[in-house]
Amino acid sequence: GAVVSQHPSWVICKSGTSVKIECRSLDFQATTMFWYRQFPKQSLMLMATSNEGSKATYEQGVEKDKFLINHASLTLSTLTVTSAHPEDSSFYICSARDRDRSSYNSPLHFGNGTRLTVT
Amino acid sequence: AQTVTQSQPEMSVQEAETVTLSCTYDTSENNYYLFWYKQPPSRQMILVIRQEAYKQQNATENRFSVNFQKAAKSFSLKISDSQLGDTAMYFCAFLPTGNQFYFGTGTSLTVIP
């Protein structure tokens, strides 16, 4: 149980275009999803917290107009990298917690990640 | 501020041997949870083990166990009978009150055949 599906797993796009990454909780509902960015051999950097039915909360230094987050339902959150540039190339990971098992210690369940390369 | 420190960027262990990964954290909170996640070359994050701060007993999951020292704010992971499949990045994570997890910088573990 507790599967998070992230799509696509890798994408190559041209500079100036936009890319959408989907994150779905397959067998649980998630009122909150998290988007991370990870550089090679580094830790996960929280970009934003996606809240179902409301605006996302962005971490300091993350451009909300560049990284658009939409959490339209309890099982789907999307991250759109707008007007992508080579410096946006990275590994993006989404995660979620089970709403119905939202006891204090419920862990994060992670998607498989998306490797974005902007040429 | 909540911080998580993993002081060992890289470690290696011989297959079948035991290895301990260290993690310390800084917090003023009394109730919180701690986790160890594994990220193999596939980059999928996998939960290894979790510990509740109010529990004195150290958590154990098969070959994985923790040494939780609340006063010292230390949360080390011991892997017994290391296997080749244990080769991965290991991240310590801290969950205080609220929803945000804090991750350490990771330890890259290599199991040598």
mmCIF file of C-alpha atoms in Angstrom:
data_model
loop_
_atom_site.group_PDB
_atom_site.id
_atom_site.type_symbol
_atom_site.label_atom_id
_atom_site.label_comp_id
_atom_site.label_asym_id
_atom_site.label_seq_id
_atom_site.Cartn_x
_atom_site.Cartn_y
_atom_site.Cartn_z
ATOM 1 C CA GLY A 1 0.000 0.000 0.000
ATOM 2 C CA ALA A 2 0.808 3.716 0.089
ATOM 3 C CA VAL A 3 2.015 4.034 -3.486
ATOM 4 C CA VAL A 4 2.863 7.373 -5.018
ATOM 5 C CA SER A 5 3.133 7.480 -8.784
ATOM 6 C CA GLN A 6 5.156 10.240 -10.404
ATOM 7 C CA HIS A 7 5.174 10.884 -14.122
ATOM 8 C CA PRO A 8 7.182 11.299 -16.253
ATOM 9 C CA SER A 9 10.252 9.614 -14.853
ATOM 10 C CA TRP A 10 12.480 11.617 -17.149
ATOM 11 C CA VAL A 11 11.957 14.445 -19.588
ATOM 12 C CA ILE A 12 14.110 16.502 -21.913
ATOM 13 C CA CYS A 13 12.825 19.861 -23.029
ATOM 14 C CA LYS A 14 14.087 22.906 -24.841
ATOM 15 C CA SER A 15 14.901 26.117 -23.065
ATOM 16 C CA GLY A 16 11.860 28.369 -22.835
ATOM 17 C CA THR A 17 9.267 25.620 -22.850
ATOM 18 C CA SER A 18 7.162 24.415 -19.934
ATOM 19 C CA VAL A 19 7.092 20.981 -18.388
ATOM 20 C CA LYS A 20 4.395 19.440 -16.199
ATOM 21 C CA ILE A 21 5.138 16.725 -13.659
ATOM 22 C CA GLU A 22 2.302 14.735 -12.111
ATOM 23 C CA CYS A 23 2.207 13.156 -8.692
ATOM 24 C CA ARG A 24 -0.589 10.751 -7.802
ATOM 25 C CA SER A 25 -1.360 8.880 -4.626
ATOM 26 C CA LEU A 26 -2.732 5.593 -5.943
ATOM 27 C CA ASP A 27 -4.234 3.936 -2.888
ATOM 28 C CA PHE A 28 -4.657 6.697 -0.368
ATOM 29 C CA GLN A 29 -5.811 10.274 -0.162
ATOM 30 C CA ALA A 30 -3.392 13.067 0.497
ATOM 31 C CA THR A 31 -4.509 16.510 1.559
ATOM 32 C CA THR A 32 -0.893 17.565 1.510
ATOM 33 C CA MET A 33 1.841 16.738 -0.949
ATOM 34 C CA PHE A 34 5.411 17.931 -0.958
ATOM 35 C CA TRP A 35 7.705 18.776 -3.831
ATOM 36 C CA TYR A 36 11.456 18.390 -3.449
ATOM 37 C CA ARG A 37 14.404 19.120 -5.646
ATOM 38 C CA GLN A 38 17.573 17.080 -5.405
ATOM 39 C CA PHE A 39 20.956 17.836 -6.912
ATOM 40 C CA PRO A 40 23.435 14.988 -7.480
ATOM 41 C CA LYS A 41 24.721 13.480 -4.246
ATOM 42 C CA GLN A 42 22.873 16.053 -2.181
ATOM 43 C CA SER A 43 19.922 15.992 0.127
ATOM 44 C CA LEU A 44 16.331 16.762 -0.675
ATOM 45 C CA MET A 45 15.467 20.430 -0.755
ATOM 46 C CA LEU A 46 11.841 21.222 -0.026
ATOM 47 C CA MET A 47 10.450 23.503 -2.702
ATOM 48 C CA ALA A 48 6.812 23.776 -1.713
ATOM 49 C CA THR A 49 3.959 22.222 0.157
ATOM 50 C CA SER A 50 0.931 21.506 -1.981
ATOM 51 C CA ASN A 51 -2.426 21.766 -0.243
ATOM 52 C CA GLU A 52 -5.567 20.295 -1.774
ATOM 53 C CA GLY A 53 -8.008 22.999 -2.736
ATOM 54 C CA SER A 54 -5.800 25.897 -1.750
ATOM 55 C CA LYS A 55 -2.624 27.666 -2.735
ATOM 56 C CA ALA A 56 0.716 26.018 -2.314
ATOM 57 C CA THR A 57 3.153 27.198 0.297
ATOM 58 C CA TYR A 58 6.559 27.928 -1.191
ATOM 59 C CA GLU A 59 9.868 27.826 0.599
ATOM 60 C CA GLN A 60 12.026 30.877 0.685
ATOM 61 C CA GLY A 61 13.897 31.410 -2.541
ATOM 62 C CA VAL A 62 11.574 29.304 -4.682
ATOM 63 C CA GLU A 63 9.850 31.310 -7.408
ATOM 64 C CA LYS A 64 6.154 30.537 -7.288
ATOM 65 C CA ASP A 65 5.588 31.945 -10.776
ATOM 66 C CA LYS A 66 8.217 29.658 -12.193
ATOM 67 C CA PHE A 67 7.224 26.503 -10.336
ATOM 68 C CA LEU A 68 3.464 26.348 -10.540
ATOM 69 C CA ILE A 69 1.790 23.862 -8.247
ATOM 70 C CA ASN A 70 -1.787 22.705 -8.529
ATOM 71 C CA HIS A 71 -3.390 20.271 -6.095
ATOM 72 C CA ALA A 72 -6.765 19.789 -7.692
ATOM 73 C CA SER A 73 -7.844 16.638 -5.892
ATOM 74 C CA LEU A 74 -6.969 14.473 -2.933
ATOM 75 C CA THR A 75 -4.911 12.193 -5.164
ATOM 76 C CA LEU A 76 -3.219 14.502 -7.649
ATOM 77 C CA SER A 77 -0.715 17.316 -7.469
ATOM 78 C CA THR A 78 1.129 18.780 -10.434
ATOM 79 C CA LEU A 79 4.309 20.806 -10.696
ATOM 80 C CA THR A 80 4.790 22.873 -13.835
ATOM 81 C CA VAL A 81 8.205 24.297 -14.555
ATOM 82 C CA THR A 82 7.471 27.323 -16.703
ATOM 83 C CA SER A 83 9.898 28.821 -19.208
ATOM 84 C CA ALA A 84 12.471 26.239 -18.263
ATOM 85 C CA HIS A 85 16.162 27.068 -18.405
ATOM 86 C CA PRO A 86 19.219 24.803 -18.182
ATOM 87 C CA GLU A 87 19.699 25.727 -14.529
ATOM 88 C CA ASP A 88 16.311 24.135 -13.812
ATOM 89 C CA SER A 89 17.744 20.763 -14.796
ATOM 90 C CA SER A 90 17.496 18.601 -11.727
ATOM 91 C CA PHE A 91 15.794 15.662 -10.083
ATOM 92 C CA TYR A 92 12.330 16.476 -8.749
ATOM 93 C CA ILE A 93 10.596 14.248 -6.216
ATOM 94 C CA CYS A 94 7.084 14.423 -4.858
ATOM 95 C CA SER A 95 5.853 12.896 -1.635
ATOM 96 C CA ALA A 96 2.641 12.594 0.327
ATOM 97 C CA ARG A 97 1.263 11.504 3.651
ATOM 98 C CA ASP A 98 -1.832 9.362 3.994
ATOM 99 C CA ARG A 99 -4.675 11.574 5.174
ATOM 100 C CA ASP A 100 -6.527 8.692 6.769
ATOM 101 C CA ARG A 101 -3.433 7.584 8.603
ATOM 102 C CA SER A 102 -2.354 11.025 9.533
ATOM 103 C CA SER A 103 -1.221 10.054 12.942
ATOM 104 C CA TYR A 104 1.715 12.039 14.000
ATOM 105 C CA ASN A 105 4.248 9.505 12.935
ATOM 106 C CA SER A 106 2.925 8.603 9.506
ATOM 107 C CA PRO A 107 5.847 8.617 7.112
ATOM 108 C CA LEU A 108 6.268 10.341 3.803
ATOM 109 C CA HIS A 109 5.631 8.184 0.763
ATOM 110 C CA PHE A 110 7.702 9.168 -2.220
ATOM 111 C CA GLY A 111 7.245 9.075 -5.948
ATOM 112 C CA ASN A 112 10.026 7.679 -8.125
ATOM 113 C CA GLY A 113 11.183 11.135 -9.110
ATOM 114 C CA THR A 114 11.511 12.978 -12.409
ATOM 115 C CA ARG A 115 14.811 13.769 -14.013
ATOM 116 C CA LEU A 116 14.446 17.022 -15.934
ATOM 117 C CA THR A 117 17.021 18.058 -18.498
ATOM 118 C CA VAL A 118 16.670 21.430 -20.162
ATOM 119 C CA THR A 119 18.723 21.915 -23.310
ATOM 120 C CA ALA B 1 15.512 26.082 14.132
ATOM 121 C CA GLN B 2 15.421 22.409 13.304
ATOM 122 C CA THR B 3 18.605 20.931 11.881
ATOM 123 C CA VAL B 4 19.665 17.397 11.063
ATOM 124 C CA THR B 5 23.331 16.506 10.739
ATOM 125 C CA GLN B 6 24.871 13.437 9.195
ATOM 126 C CA SER B 7 28.596 13.744 9.717
ATOM 127 C CA GLN B 8 29.632 10.820 7.513
ATOM 128 C CA PRO B 9 29.310 11.690 3.801
ATOM 129 C CA GLU B 10 30.576 8.281 2.726
ATOM 130 C CA MET B 11 30.995 4.909 4.366
ATOM 131 C CA SER B 12 31.789 1.397 3.263
ATOM 132 C CA VAL B 13 31.297 -1.988 4.867
ATOM 133 C CA GLN B 14 32.225 -5.507 3.984
ATOM 134 C CA GLU B 15 29.358 -7.773 3.063
ATOM 135 C CA ALA B 16 27.912 -9.580 6.109
ATOM 136 C CA GLU B 17 29.498 -7.091 8.494
ATOM 137 C CA THR B 18 27.777 -4.481 10.638
ATOM 138 C CA VAL B 19 27.846 -0.744 10.047
ATOM 139 C CA THR B 20 26.487 2.215 11.977
ATOM 140 C CA LEU B 21 25.421 5.493 10.403
ATOM 141 C CA SER B 22 25.244 8.519 12.649
ATOM 142 C CA CYS B 23 22.655 11.270 12.822
ATOM 143 C CA THR B 24 22.230 14.138 15.234
ATOM 144 C CA TYR B 25 19.542 16.755 15.319
ATOM 145 C CA ASP B 26 18.811 19.974 17.061
ATOM 146 C CA THR B 27 15.404 20.913 18.397
ATOM 147 C CA SER B 28 13.720 22.522 21.326
ATOM 148 C CA GLU B 29 10.649 20.334 20.983
ATOM 149 C CA ASN B 30 9.934 17.383 23.222
ATOM 150 C CA ASN B 31 7.641 15.359 20.993
ATOM 151 C CA TYR B 32 8.776 14.424 17.542
ATOM 152 C CA TYR B 33 9.506 11.523 15.241
ATOM 153 C CA LEU B 34 12.647 10.350 13.530
ATOM 154 C CA PHE B 35 13.039 8.337 10.357
ATOM 155 C CA TRP B 36 15.711 6.744 8.249
ATOM 156 C CA TYR B 37 15.166 6.650 4.503
ATOM 157 C CA LYS B 38 17.196 4.754 1.939
ATOM 158 C CA GLN B 39 17.749 5.982 -1.625
ATOM 159 C CA PRO B 40 19.323 3.302 -3.835
ATOM 160 C CA PRO B 41 20.722 4.061 -7.312
ATOM 161 C CA SER B 42 17.168 3.924 -8.663
ATOM 162 C CA ARG B 43 16.624 7.086 -6.558
ATOM 163 C CA GLN B 44 13.382 5.792 -5.089
ATOM 164 C CA MET B 45 13.118 6.916 -1.463
ATOM 165 C CA ILE B 46 12.323 3.966 0.785
ATOM 166 C CA LEU B 47 11.403 4.125 4.460
ATOM 167 C CA VAL B 48 13.777 1.981 6.491
ATOM 168 C CA ILE B 49 12.744 2.589 10.083
ATOM 169 C CA ARG B 50 11.055 5.123 12.361
ATOM 170 C CA GLN B 51 11.252 6.068 16.021
ATOM 171 C CA GLU B 52 8.905 7.985 18.292
ATOM 172 C CA ALA B 53 10.702 10.324 20.650
ATOM 173 C CA TYR B 54 8.530 9.433 23.618
ATOM 174 C CA LYS B 55 9.418 5.757 23.356
ATOM 175 C CA GLN B 56 12.505 4.632 25.217
ATOM 176 C CA GLN B 57 12.765 1.378 23.337
ATOM 177 C CA ASN B 58 14.858 1.482 20.209
ATOM 178 C CA ALA B 59 13.062 0.574 17.012
ATOM 179 C CA THR B 60 14.068 -2.551 15.119
ATOM 180 C CA GLU B 61 13.169 -3.771 11.640
ATOM 181 C CA ASN B 62 14.863 -7.050 10.783
ATOM 182 C CA ARG B 63 18.536 -6.228 10.129
ATOM 183 C CA PHE B 64 18.008 -2.535 10.817
ATOM 184 C CA SER B 65 17.965 -1.038 14.281
ATOM 185 C CA VAL B 66 18.437 2.362 15.802
ATOM 186 C CA ASN B 67 20.231 3.707 18.821
ATOM 187 C CA PHE B 68 18.110 6.611 19.971
ATOM 188 C CA GLN B 69 19.646 8.844 22.612
ATOM 189 C CA LYS B 70 17.138 11.591 23.279
ATOM 190 C CA ALA B 71 19.259 13.584 25.686
ATOM 191 C CA ALA B 72 22.136 13.595 23.252
ATOM 192 C CA LYS B 73 19.772 14.186 20.320
ATOM 193 C CA SER B 74 21.331 11.295 18.505
ATOM 194 C CA PHE B 75 19.652 8.772 16.206
ATOM 195 C CA SER B 76 22.073 6.298 14.653
ATOM 196 C CA LEU B 77 21.185 3.464 12.304
ATOM 197 C CA LYS B 78 22.795 0.067 12.629
ATOM 198 C CA ILE B 79 22.722 -2.316 9.698
ATOM 199 C CA SER B 80 23.601 -5.895 10.584
ATOM 200 C CA ASP B 81 24.665 -8.602 8.156
ATOM 201 C CA SER B 82 25.120 -6.027 5.404
ATOM 202 C CA GLN B 83 23.966 -7.062 1.959
ATOM 203 C CA LEU B 84 24.903 -5.771 -1.476
ATOM 204 C CA GLY B 85 21.390 -4.411 -1.840
ATOM 205 C CA ASP B 86 21.999 -2.119 1.111
ATOM 206 C CA THR B 87 24.267 0.022 -1.061
ATOM 207 C CA ALA B 88 22.476 3.375 -1.171
ATOM 208 C CA MET B 89 22.274 6.892 0.154
ATOM 209 C CA TYR B 90 20.784 6.979 3.630
ATOM 210 C CA PHE B 91 18.948 10.031 4.892
ATOM 211 C CA CYS B 92 18.008 10.738 8.452
ATOM 212 C CA ALA B 93 14.764 12.705 8.767
ATOM 213 C CA PHE B 94 13.201 14.606 11.635
ATOM 214 C CA LEU B 95 9.513 15.403 12.014
ATOM 215 C CA PRO B 96 8.637 17.912 14.727
ATOM 216 C CA THR B 97 5.182 19.273 15.373
ATOM 217 C CA GLY B 98 3.542 20.128 12.100
ATOM 218 C CA ASN B 99 3.913 18.699 8.669
ATOM 219 C CA GLN B 100 7.420 19.454 7.525
ATOM 220 C CA PHE B 101 10.155 16.855 7.440
ATOM 221 C CA TYR B 102 13.762 17.902 7.843
ATOM 222 C CA PHE B 103 16.371 15.797 6.086
ATOM 223 C CA GLY B 104 20.049 15.357 6.774
ATOM 224 C CA THR B 105 22.660 15.666 4.061
ATOM 225 C CA GLY B 106 22.880 11.925 3.614
ATOM 226 C CA THR B 107 25.458 9.178 3.943
ATOM 227 C CA SER B 108 26.519 7.205 0.915
ATOM 228 C CA LEU B 109 26.961 3.585 1.956
ATOM 229 C CA THR B 110 28.785 1.058 -0.197
ATOM 230 C CA VAL B 111 28.662 -2.625 0.648
ATOM 231 C CA ILE B 112 31.779 -4.360 -0.619
ATOM 232 C CA PRO B 113 31.459 -7.968 -1.763
#
